[in-house]
Amino acid sequence: YSISLNNSVKDITEANAVKNVTYAFSTGPKLDSLTFSGKTFNLDTKQLLKEVMVGLYEKSDTINVTKHKPLYLTYSSNEGNFSFKYLKEGDYFLVAIEDKNKNLLFDNQEKSDFIEQISLNNAFGKPITLELSVSDTTGNKLLSNKPGIRKQELNFRNGIKSYSYRTVNPKDELYILQQRKKAKDLVVYAINFEQDTLGYILSTIDSLGNRLEDTLKLDRPKKDTYKEPAVFSSTTKDILPGTKSVVFTSSKPIVQLQTDSILINGTVVATKPTLSKNADSLFLTLTSTELKSDTTKVIFKKGSFIYHDQDTSTQATFFFLKADLANYSLLEMNIKTKEPNYIIQLLTEDYTILEEYKNITILKYDYINPGTYRIRAVVDKNNNGYWDRAYPTTKQKAEPIYYYNNDKINLKPNWELRDLMFIF
C-alpha cells in the first residue's frame, strides 16, 4: 500500500506544508519499490511548470481522466521536478494536469500532457519530460456583442484566425475589421442598409481550428448623424532599400478614394493607391523618382477619402526619411528538418507572434529592428495550418514545438547574424 499525503501535513507552529509525503507498507514479505522521475514544462514557452499533478493510472481502455482519479499521484516542485516511489511493476497511463481546482481530475481548459503507455520494471530508469498545453474541447464562443452607430463590437473566447460573412439580403454590405493585437475582437461596420435591420451570418475559425457560426443583426440607428472620429496613421517607419510602398491604417473602413488629392513631394501620386480587403489599410506605391529625395513627404488633402459612414477625411501629412541602415540588424537562418509540414514563427521576447511562414527553408530579414526575439517551429503533423493541442480524453498528443537554441536572439544596431542553423 502506498499512501500519498501530498500537502495535507503541516508543522504545528508555522503551518508550512510538507509536500509529496508518501508512506508505504506491505502486508507481506515484499514491498513494491520501483521509482521514476521527470520534469514538467509549458509546451508553448518551454518554461518549467510547478505544482503540476502527475498521475499514474492502471492501463485500461476504459480510463477516463475526467471521471477517474489516478492510482498513484505526485506534484512537481517549484523547479518542475517530480518523482514517484514505491510503484508496482506493470503498464500505466501517465497524465500531467495543471489541476487548478485540486479535484484530481482533468477539466477542460486545464494544461495537460500524457504518455499513453509507460511500462515500469527494474530496467526502467530514464527521466520523463512532460510538456503541457491547454486543452480545449468546447470550441469558440461569442462572449459579447456591443452595438454602436452603424457598427457592433464582437468579443470571442478564443482568438479568431479567419472569418467570413453572408448577409440575409444580398444587397446589404459589411466591413469586418480585426486589430492584430486584439485577436479575440472583431468590429463589424454596416455599409449598405436596405431595411431597418441588417441580418447576417458570421463564420469564424479560431486559433485552435474550431468553427463557429453566429446569426447576428445590425439595427439602423434612429438618428444617423453621428460620425465616429477616425484615426489615420502609418505603419511605415523609414524608407528602407527596396521599399516599394508605404502602408497607412484607418480606424474606419474607407469606401472611396480621391487619388488627385494625394500628393507625394508636392506632386499627385503616379500610381493609384490600393485598399486592403477590409478597407482598413491603404497601400501607397512609390516610384523611383518619388524615392530620390532623402525625405518623402506625403499629403492627404481634406476629402482624400470617404469613410463607410459618409464621413470625409481631414488633411494629414506624413514625413518618411531614408533609413539609416546602422540602426537596423540583419538576420539569416537556415531551416533543416525532415518534417514535411511546419510553421516558422518570429516572436517577441514575451512570446507575441510577429510573423509566421509555412514550410520555408530560409528565414531572412535584411533590415530588422534591433531587439530581443524568439524563433520557434510548430510542427503541423496533419497539415491543417494551425497547432493542435493535447486532448488526454481522446489520447491526442499536442503537435511538437521547437525553439531555436531554446533561447532568445539578441539583435543590436548594425549587427549581422548569418549562417544560423535551426535543426528540429
Short mmCIF file of C-alpha atoms in Angstrom, two decimals:
data_model
loop_
_atom_site.label_atom_id
_atom_site.label_comp_id
_atom_site.label_asym_id
_atom_site.label_seq_id
_atom_site.Cartn_x
_atom_site.Cartn_y
_atom_site.Cartn_z
CA TYR A 1 0.00 0.00 0.00
CA SER A 2 1.23 3.48 -0.86
CA ILE A 3 -0.42 6.44 0.87
CA SER A 4 0.17 9.88 -0.66
CA LEU A 5 -0.33 12.67 1.86
CA ASN A 6 0.56 15.41 -0.63
CA ASN A 7 0.16 18.84 1.06
CA SER A 8 -2.02 17.70 3.95
CA VAL A 9 0.77 17.56 6.56
CA LYS A 10 1.79 20.89 8.11
CA ASP A 11 4.03 21.80 11.00
CA ILE A 12 2.18 22.93 14.12
CA THR A 13 3.86 26.31 14.53
CA GLU A 14 4.09 27.98 11.11
CA ALA A 15 1.72 25.75 9.10
CA ASN A 16 4.35 25.04 6.45
CA ALA A 17 3.16 22.18 4.26
CA VAL A 18 5.41 19.16 3.76
CA LYS A 19 4.98 18.35 0.08
CA ASN A 20 4.73 14.95 -1.62
CA VAL A 21 4.91 12.81 1.52
CA THR A 22 4.45 9.11 0.72
CA TYR A 23 4.01 6.39 3.34
CA ALA A 24 4.35 2.82 2.07
CA PHE A 25 3.92 -0.53 3.76
CA SER A 26 3.31 -4.13 2.79
CA THR A 27 1.12 -6.85 4.29
CA GLY A 28 3.60 -9.46 3.04
CA PRO A 29 7.33 -10.01 2.68
CA LYS A 30 7.70 -7.90 -0.46
CA LEU A 31 7.46 -4.10 -0.84
CA ASP A 32 6.89 -2.51 -4.24
CA SER A 33 9.98 -0.39 -4.80
CA LEU A 34 10.06 0.90 -8.39
CA THR A 35 10.77 4.62 -8.86
CA PHE A 36 10.99 7.14 -11.66
CA SER A 37 11.21 10.92 -12.02
CA GLY A 38 10.84 13.70 -14.55
CA LYS A 39 10.12 17.37 -15.27
CA THR A 40 7.04 19.37 -16.28
CA PHE A 41 7.22 22.17 -18.87
CA ASN A 42 4.88 24.56 -20.64
CA LEU A 43 4.89 23.39 -24.27
CA ASP A 44 4.10 26.90 -25.61
CA THR A 45 7.09 28.56 -23.96
CA LYS A 46 9.34 25.67 -22.79
CA GLN A 47 9.32 27.22 -19.31
CA LEU A 48 9.20 24.99 -16.22
CA LEU A 49 5.77 24.41 -14.66
CA LYS A 50 5.39 23.97 -10.92
CA GLU A 51 2.66 22.32 -8.82
CA VAL A 52 1.52 20.12 -11.70
CA MET A 53 -0.33 16.96 -10.68
CA VAL A 54 1.26 13.91 -12.26
CA GLY A 55 -0.83 10.76 -12.06
CA LEU A 56 -0.44 7.09 -12.95
CA TYR A 57 -3.47 5.02 -13.95
CA GLU A 58 -3.61 1.28 -14.45
CA LYS A 59 -3.55 0.73 -18.21
CA SER A 60 -7.13 0.27 -19.41
CA ASP A 61 -9.24 1.28 -22.39
CA THR A 62 -11.96 2.46 -20.01
CA ILE A 63 -9.88 5.05 -18.14
CA ASN A 64 -11.50 8.48 -18.31
CA VAL A 65 -9.36 11.23 -16.75
CA THR A 66 -12.42 13.47 -16.37
CA LYS A 67 -14.07 10.90 -14.06
CA HIS A 68 -11.33 8.65 -12.68
CA LYS A 69 -8.65 9.68 -10.21
CA PRO A 70 -5.10 8.33 -10.53
CA LEU A 71 -3.88 5.24 -8.73
CA TYR A 72 -0.58 6.97 -7.86
CA LEU A 73 -0.02 10.71 -7.85
CA THR A 74 2.55 13.35 -7.03
CA TYR A 75 3.15 17.05 -7.71
CA SER A 76 6.01 18.83 -9.44
CA SER A 77 8.18 21.10 -7.33
CA ASN A 78 8.94 24.79 -7.82
CA GLU A 79 11.75 23.66 -10.15
CA GLY A 80 9.35 21.50 -12.18
CA ASN A 81 10.71 18.19 -10.82
CA PHE A 82 8.51 15.27 -9.85
CA SER A 83 9.22 11.74 -8.63
CA PHE A 84 7.35 8.55 -7.79
CA LYS A 85 8.33 5.92 -5.23
CA TYR A 86 7.04 2.51 -4.17
CA LEU A 87 5.49 1.63 -7.53
CA LYS A 88 4.31 -1.77 -8.65
CA GLU A 89 5.69 -3.27 -11.86
CA GLY A 90 3.30 -3.02 -14.81
CA ASP A 91 1.88 -0.89 -17.63
CA TYR A 92 0.42 2.52 -16.82
CA PHE A 93 -1.23 5.53 -18.42
CA LEU A 94 0.68 8.67 -17.32
CA VAL A 95 -1.05 12.06 -17.21
CA ALA A 96 0.12 15.51 -16.09
CA ILE A 97 -2.58 18.08 -15.27
CA GLU A 98 -2.27 21.65 -14.06
CA ASP A 99 -5.04 20.87 -11.58
CA LYS A 100 -6.13 24.37 -10.61
CA ASN A 101 -9.25 23.28 -8.70
CA LYS A 102 -7.47 20.37 -6.93
CA ASN A 103 -10.16 17.82 -7.80
CA LEU A 104 -7.59 15.28 -9.11
CA LEU A 105 -9.49 15.17 -12.42
CA PHE A 106 -8.93 16.65 -15.86
CA ASP A 107 -11.18 19.63 -16.61
CA ASN A 108 -11.48 21.38 -19.92
CA GLN A 109 -9.03 24.29 -20.46
CA GLU A 110 -6.54 22.90 -17.94
CA LYS A 111 -3.00 22.40 -19.21
CA SER A 112 -2.18 18.73 -19.70
CA ASP A 113 0.08 16.15 -21.30
CA PHE A 114 0.18 12.38 -21.24
CA ILE A 115 2.07 9.25 -22.21
CA GLU A 116 -0.35 6.59 -23.37
CA GLN A 117 1.71 3.68 -22.07
CA ILE A 118 4.65 3.55 -19.73
CA SER A 119 6.00 0.11 -18.80
CA LEU A 120 7.61 0.08 -15.36
CA ASN A 121 10.14 -2.59 -14.42
CA ASN A 122 13.54 -2.84 -12.78
CA ALA A 123 15.26 -1.76 -16.01
CA PHE A 124 13.23 1.47 -16.27
CA GLY A 125 15.34 4.43 -15.21
CA LYS A 126 15.15 7.28 -17.72
CA PRO A 127 13.60 10.61 -16.61
CA ILE A 128 10.30 11.59 -18.21
CA THR A 129 9.66 15.00 -19.82
CA LEU A 130 6.05 16.19 -19.90
CA GLU A 131 5.15 19.30 -21.93
CA LEU A 132 1.73 20.66 -21.07
CA SER A 133 -0.58 22.74 -23.23
CA VAL A 134 -4.11 24.00 -22.74
CA SER A 135 -6.71 21.51 -23.91
CA ASP A 136 -9.98 22.93 -25.17
CA THR A 137 -12.84 20.77 -26.39
CA THR A 138 -15.75 23.21 -26.08
CA GLY A 139 -14.93 25.26 -29.18
CA ASN A 140 -15.21 29.02 -29.50
CA LYS A 141 -17.98 31.23 -28.20
CA LEU A 142 -19.22 34.77 -28.81
CA LEU A 143 -18.94 36.39 -25.37
CA SER A 144 -20.25 39.88 -26.02
CA ASN A 145 -21.98 41.91 -28.71
CA LYS A 146 -21.69 45.66 -28.13
CA PRO A 147 -23.85 47.74 -30.51
CA GLY A 148 -22.82 51.15 -31.80
CA ILE A 149 -23.74 53.59 -34.55
CA ARG A 150 -23.82 51.51 -37.76
CA LYS A 151 -21.42 49.04 -36.14
CA GLN A 152 -21.04 46.42 -33.44
CA GLU A 153 -18.05 45.18 -31.45
CA LEU A 154 -17.79 41.42 -31.01
CA ASN A 155 -15.63 39.65 -28.43
CA PHE A 156 -14.90 35.90 -28.59
CA ARG A 157 -13.47 33.46 -26.07
CA ASN A 158 -10.65 32.37 -28.42
CA GLY A 159 -8.57 34.35 -30.88
CA ILE A 160 -10.02 34.50 -34.42
CA LYS A 161 -7.78 33.17 -37.19
CA SER A 162 -10.13 33.74 -40.13
CA TYR A 163 -13.68 34.96 -40.70
CA SER A 164 -16.29 35.48 -43.41
CA TYR A 165 -19.93 36.55 -43.59
CA ARG A 166 -23.03 36.37 -45.73
CA THR A 167 -25.95 38.79 -45.45
CA VAL A 168 -29.60 37.76 -45.48
CA ASN A 169 -30.25 40.47 -48.08
CA PRO A 170 -27.58 40.17 -50.84
CA LYS A 171 -27.70 43.95 -51.34
CA ASP A 172 -26.54 44.62 -47.79
CA GLU A 173 -22.79 45.04 -47.29
CA LEU A 174 -20.45 44.83 -44.31
CA TYR A 175 -16.84 45.53 -43.45
CA ILE A 176 -15.25 43.48 -40.68
CA LEU A 177 -12.06 44.71 -39.02
CA GLN A 178 -9.71 42.84 -36.71
CA GLN A 179 -6.91 44.54 -34.85
CA ARG A 180 -3.82 42.35 -34.85
CA LYS A 181 -3.16 42.84 -31.15
CA LYS A 182 -6.80 42.08 -30.31
CA ALA A 183 -7.24 38.70 -31.95
CA LYS A 184 -10.39 37.96 -29.94
CA ASP A 185 -12.19 41.12 -31.13
CA LEU A 186 -13.97 41.90 -34.39
CA VAL A 187 -15.60 45.20 -35.34
CA VAL A 188 -18.46 44.93 -37.84
CA TYR A 189 -19.47 48.00 -39.87
CA ALA A 190 -22.63 48.33 -41.94
CA ILE A 191 -22.07 49.89 -45.36
CA ASN A 192 -25.42 49.49 -47.10
CA PHE A 193 -28.79 49.19 -45.35
CA GLU A 194 -31.75 48.06 -47.48
CA GLN A 195 -34.09 47.85 -44.48
CA ASP A 196 -34.14 48.91 -40.84
CA THR A 197 -32.36 45.72 -39.80
CA LEU A 198 -29.37 44.11 -41.46
CA GLY A 199 -29.18 40.38 -40.75
CA TYR A 200 -26.06 38.32 -41.41
CA ILE A 201 -24.34 35.05 -40.58
CA LEU A 202 -20.78 35.34 -39.31
CA SER A 203 -18.50 32.32 -39.78
CA THR A 204 -15.25 32.18 -37.80
CA ILE A 205 -12.36 29.77 -37.30
CA ASP A 206 -10.44 30.26 -34.08
CA SER A 207 -6.76 29.73 -33.39
CA LEU A 208 -7.47 26.10 -32.39
CA GLY A 209 -9.32 25.34 -35.63
CA ASN A 210 -12.81 25.38 -34.11
CA ARG A 211 -15.51 26.58 -36.49
CA LEU A 212 -18.39 28.74 -35.29
CA GLU A 213 -21.41 30.31 -36.95
CA ASP A 214 -23.41 33.11 -35.32
CA THR A 215 -26.61 34.67 -36.66
CA LEU A 216 -26.44 38.39 -35.90
CA LYS A 217 -28.12 41.64 -36.84
CA LEU A 218 -27.43 45.35 -37.03
CA ASP A 219 -30.24 47.86 -36.48
CA ARG A 220 -30.40 51.10 -38.40
CA PRO A 221 -29.96 53.98 -35.92
CA LYS A 222 -32.91 56.32 -35.49
CA LYS A 223 -30.59 59.31 -35.88
CA ASP A 224 -27.79 58.53 -38.27
CA THR A 225 -25.97 61.83 -37.93
CA TYR A 226 -23.16 60.88 -35.52
CA LYS A 227 -19.76 60.48 -37.17
CA GLU A 228 -17.25 58.37 -35.29
CA PRO A 229 -13.84 60.11 -35.20
CA ALA A 230 -11.29 58.44 -37.47
CA VAL A 231 -7.65 57.69 -36.68
CA PHE A 232 -5.45 57.61 -39.79
CA SER A 233 -1.79 56.68 -39.28
CA SER A 234 1.16 54.98 -40.95
CA THR A 235 2.77 51.66 -40.03
CA THR A 236 5.87 52.53 -42.07
CA LYS A 237 8.79 53.84 -40.03
CA ASP A 238 11.59 54.60 -42.54
CA ILE A 239 12.19 54.21 -46.24
CA LEU A 240 14.42 51.13 -46.47
CA PRO A 241 16.35 49.96 -49.57
CA GLY A 242 13.98 48.09 -51.82
CA THR A 243 10.90 49.79 -50.38
CA LYS A 244 8.15 49.97 -52.96
CA SER A 245 5.21 51.09 -50.87
CA VAL A 246 4.21 52.66 -47.58
CA VAL A 247 1.25 51.44 -45.56
CA PHE A 248 -1.39 53.51 -43.79
CA THR A 249 -4.11 52.24 -41.46
CA SER A 250 -7.53 53.61 -40.70
CA SER A 251 -9.77 53.02 -37.68
CA LYS A 252 -12.80 53.19 -40.00
CA PRO A 253 -13.32 51.46 -43.36
CA ILE A 254 -12.58 53.58 -46.43
CA VAL A 255 -15.06 53.20 -49.28
CA GLN A 256 -13.91 55.84 -51.78
CA LEU A 257 -10.56 57.42 -52.75
CA GLN A 258 -9.84 60.74 -54.45
CA THR A 259 -6.43 59.98 -55.97
CA ASP A 260 -5.79 63.52 -57.20
CA SER A 261 -5.94 64.75 -53.58
CA ILE A 262 -2.97 62.61 -52.53
CA LEU A 263 0.42 64.25 -53.08
CA ILE A 264 3.98 62.91 -52.84
CA ASN A 265 6.60 65.65 -52.61
CA GLY A 266 4.08 68.11 -53.96
CA THR A 267 3.02 66.02 -56.98
CA VAL A 268 -0.11 63.92 -57.40
CA VAL A 269 0.65 60.23 -56.85
CA ALA A 270 1.73 58.43 -60.01
CA THR A 271 0.14 55.11 -59.01
CA LYS A 272 -3.38 54.76 -57.65
CA PRO A 273 -3.35 53.56 -54.01
CA THR A 274 -4.93 50.22 -53.20
CA LEU A 275 -7.09 49.22 -50.25
CA SER A 276 -6.96 46.01 -48.25
CA LYS A 277 -9.85 43.57 -48.42
CA ASN A 278 -11.49 45.05 -45.36
CA ALA A 279 -10.64 48.64 -46.36
CA ASP A 280 -8.76 49.42 -43.16
CA SER A 281 -5.30 49.59 -44.77
CA LEU A 282 -4.13 51.73 -47.69
CA PHE A 283 -1.04 50.81 -49.74
CA LEU A 284 0.71 53.68 -51.48
CA THR A 285 3.16 52.57 -54.17
CA LEU A 286 6.26 54.75 -54.61
CA THR A 287 8.12 55.23 -57.87
CA SER A 288 11.91 55.54 -58.12
CA THR A 289 11.51 59.25 -58.87
CA GLU A 290 9.42 59.75 -55.73
CA LEU A 291 12.11 58.00 -53.67
CA LYS A 292 15.08 60.08 -54.88
CA SER A 293 14.86 62.62 -52.07
CA ASP A 294 16.19 61.93 -48.58
CA THR A 295 12.77 62.91 -47.27
CA THR A 296 9.47 61.71 -48.75
CA LYS A 297 6.51 63.93 -47.89
CA VAL A 298 3.01 62.51 -48.32
CA ILE A 299 -0.04 64.77 -48.02
CA PHE A 300 -3.63 63.57 -47.92
CA LYS A 301 -5.72 66.66 -48.60
CA LYS A 302 -9.07 67.12 -46.90
CA GLY A 303 -11.57 64.83 -48.56
CA SER A 304 -8.93 62.45 -49.95
CA PHE A 305 -11.19 59.58 -49.00
CA ILE A 306 -14.68 58.88 -47.73
CA TYR A 307 -15.41 56.51 -44.88
CA HIS A 308 -18.17 53.92 -44.67
CA ASP A 309 -20.42 56.35 -42.75
CA GLN A 310 -20.02 59.01 -45.48
CA ASP A 311 -17.66 60.99 -43.26
CA THR A 312 -14.83 62.70 -45.18
CA SER A 313 -11.19 62.67 -44.16
CA THR A 314 -9.33 65.62 -42.71
CA GLN A 315 -5.93 66.68 -44.03
CA ALA A 316 -3.00 64.53 -42.90
CA THR A 317 0.73 64.98 -43.57
CA PHE A 318 3.45 62.34 -43.17
CA PHE A 319 7.25 62.55 -43.48
CA PHE A 320 9.40 59.49 -44.24
CA LEU A 321 13.20 59.60 -44.06
CA LYS A 322 15.65 57.34 -45.81
CA ALA A 323 16.61 54.76 -43.23
CA ASP A 324 19.98 54.90 -41.52
CA LEU A 325 20.98 51.27 -42.03
CA ALA A 326 23.25 51.45 -38.99
CA ASN A 327 20.05 51.46 -36.92
CA TYR A 328 18.98 48.03 -38.21
CA SER A 329 20.17 44.43 -37.98
CA LEU A 330 20.40 41.56 -40.43
CA LEU A 331 19.18 38.06 -39.55
CA GLU A 332 19.58 34.98 -41.74
CA MET A 333 18.72 31.46 -40.63
CA ASN A 334 18.61 28.12 -42.45
CA ILE A 335 15.84 25.69 -41.55
CA LYS A 336 16.68 21.99 -41.59
CA THR A 337 14.13 19.31 -40.77
CA LYS A 338 12.65 16.06 -42.01
CA GLU A 339 9.15 17.26 -41.13
CA PRO A 340 7.09 17.79 -44.32
CA ASN A 341 4.85 20.49 -42.82
CA TYR A 342 5.72 23.12 -40.26
CA ILE A 343 5.27 26.79 -39.38
CA ILE A 344 8.22 29.05 -38.54
CA GLN A 345 7.29 31.91 -36.20
CA LEU A 346 9.14 35.09 -35.26
CA LEU A 347 8.16 36.14 -31.73
CA THR A 348 8.88 38.92 -29.31
CA GLU A 349 10.68 38.19 -26.07
CA ASP A 350 7.30 37.75 -24.35
CA TYR A 351 6.07 35.23 -26.98
CA THR A 352 3.87 37.54 -29.07
CA ILE A 353 3.81 36.30 -32.68
CA LEU A 354 5.13 38.92 -35.13
CA GLU A 355 5.36 36.91 -38.36
CA GLU A 356 4.87 33.30 -39.41
CA TYR A 357 5.80 31.36 -42.53
CA LYS A 358 4.81 27.95 -43.86
CA ASN A 359 7.48 25.38 -44.86
CA ILE A 360 10.27 27.89 -45.56
CA THR A 361 13.89 26.71 -45.70
CA ILE A 362 15.48 30.14 -45.14
CA LEU A 363 14.32 32.83 -42.73
CA LYS A 364 15.89 36.14 -43.73
CA TYR A 365 15.42 39.73 -42.64
CA ASP A 366 17.72 42.21 -44.38
CA TYR A 367 16.55 45.03 -42.11
CA ILE A 368 15.04 44.12 -38.77
CA ASN A 369 14.65 46.40 -35.79
CA PRO A 370 17.17 45.69 -33.02
CA GLY A 371 15.69 43.92 -30.03
CA THR A 372 15.17 40.54 -28.41
CA TYR A 373 13.35 37.87 -30.38
CA ARG A 374 12.47 34.19 -30.24
CA ILE A 375 12.15 31.86 -33.22
CA ARG A 376 10.15 28.67 -32.98
CA ALA A 377 8.89 25.90 -35.22
CA VAL A 378 5.40 24.45 -34.88
CA VAL A 379 5.23 21.00 -36.49
CA ASP A 380 1.96 20.72 -38.42
CA LYS A 381 1.56 16.93 -38.42
CA ASN A 382 -1.86 16.89 -40.08
CA ASN A 383 -1.15 19.89 -42.37
CA ASN A 384 -4.26 21.78 -41.28
CA GLY A 385 -2.45 25.10 -40.95
CA TYR A 386 -2.56 25.51 -37.19
CA TRP A 387 -1.24 23.97 -33.98
CA ASP A 388 -3.25 21.08 -32.48
CA ARG A 389 -3.11 20.84 -28.71
CA ALA A 390 -3.26 17.80 -26.43
CA TYR A 391 -6.54 16.09 -25.57
CA PRO A 392 -5.96 13.42 -22.91
CA THR A 393 -9.59 12.30 -23.12
CA THR A 394 -9.15 11.22 -26.75
CA LYS A 395 -5.44 10.31 -26.44
CA GLN A 396 -4.46 13.01 -28.93
CA LYS A 397 -0.93 14.36 -28.39
CA ALA A 398 -0.12 18.02 -28.91
CA GLU A 399 1.85 18.79 -32.06
CA PRO A 400 5.54 19.42 -31.25
CA ILE A 401 7.02 22.89 -30.78
CA TYR A 402 10.75 23.65 -31.01
CA TYR A 403 12.66 26.83 -30.17
CA TYR A 404 15.89 27.85 -31.85
CA ASN A 405 18.65 27.09 -29.32
CA ASN A 406 15.94 27.02 -26.61
CA ASP A 407 16.85 30.65 -26.03
CA LYS A 408 16.38 34.23 -27.16
CA ILE A 409 18.14 36.05 -30.00
CA ASN A 410 19.52 39.49 -29.17
CA LEU A 411 19.97 41.85 -32.11
CA LYS A 412 21.88 45.10 -31.75
CA PRO A 413 22.07 48.02 -34.22
CA ASN A 414 24.34 47.42 -37.20
CA TRP A 415 24.68 43.70 -36.37
CA GLU A 416 24.65 40.84 -38.82
CA LEU A 417 23.71 37.30 -37.78
CA ARG A 418 24.24 34.97 -40.71
CA ASP A 419 24.52 31.20 -41.28
CA LEU A 420 22.40 30.29 -38.27
CA MET A 421 21.04 26.73 -38.45
CA PHE A 422 17.70 25.75 -36.93
CA ILE A 423 17.51 21.95 -36.83
CA PHE A 424 14.45 20.14 -35.49
#
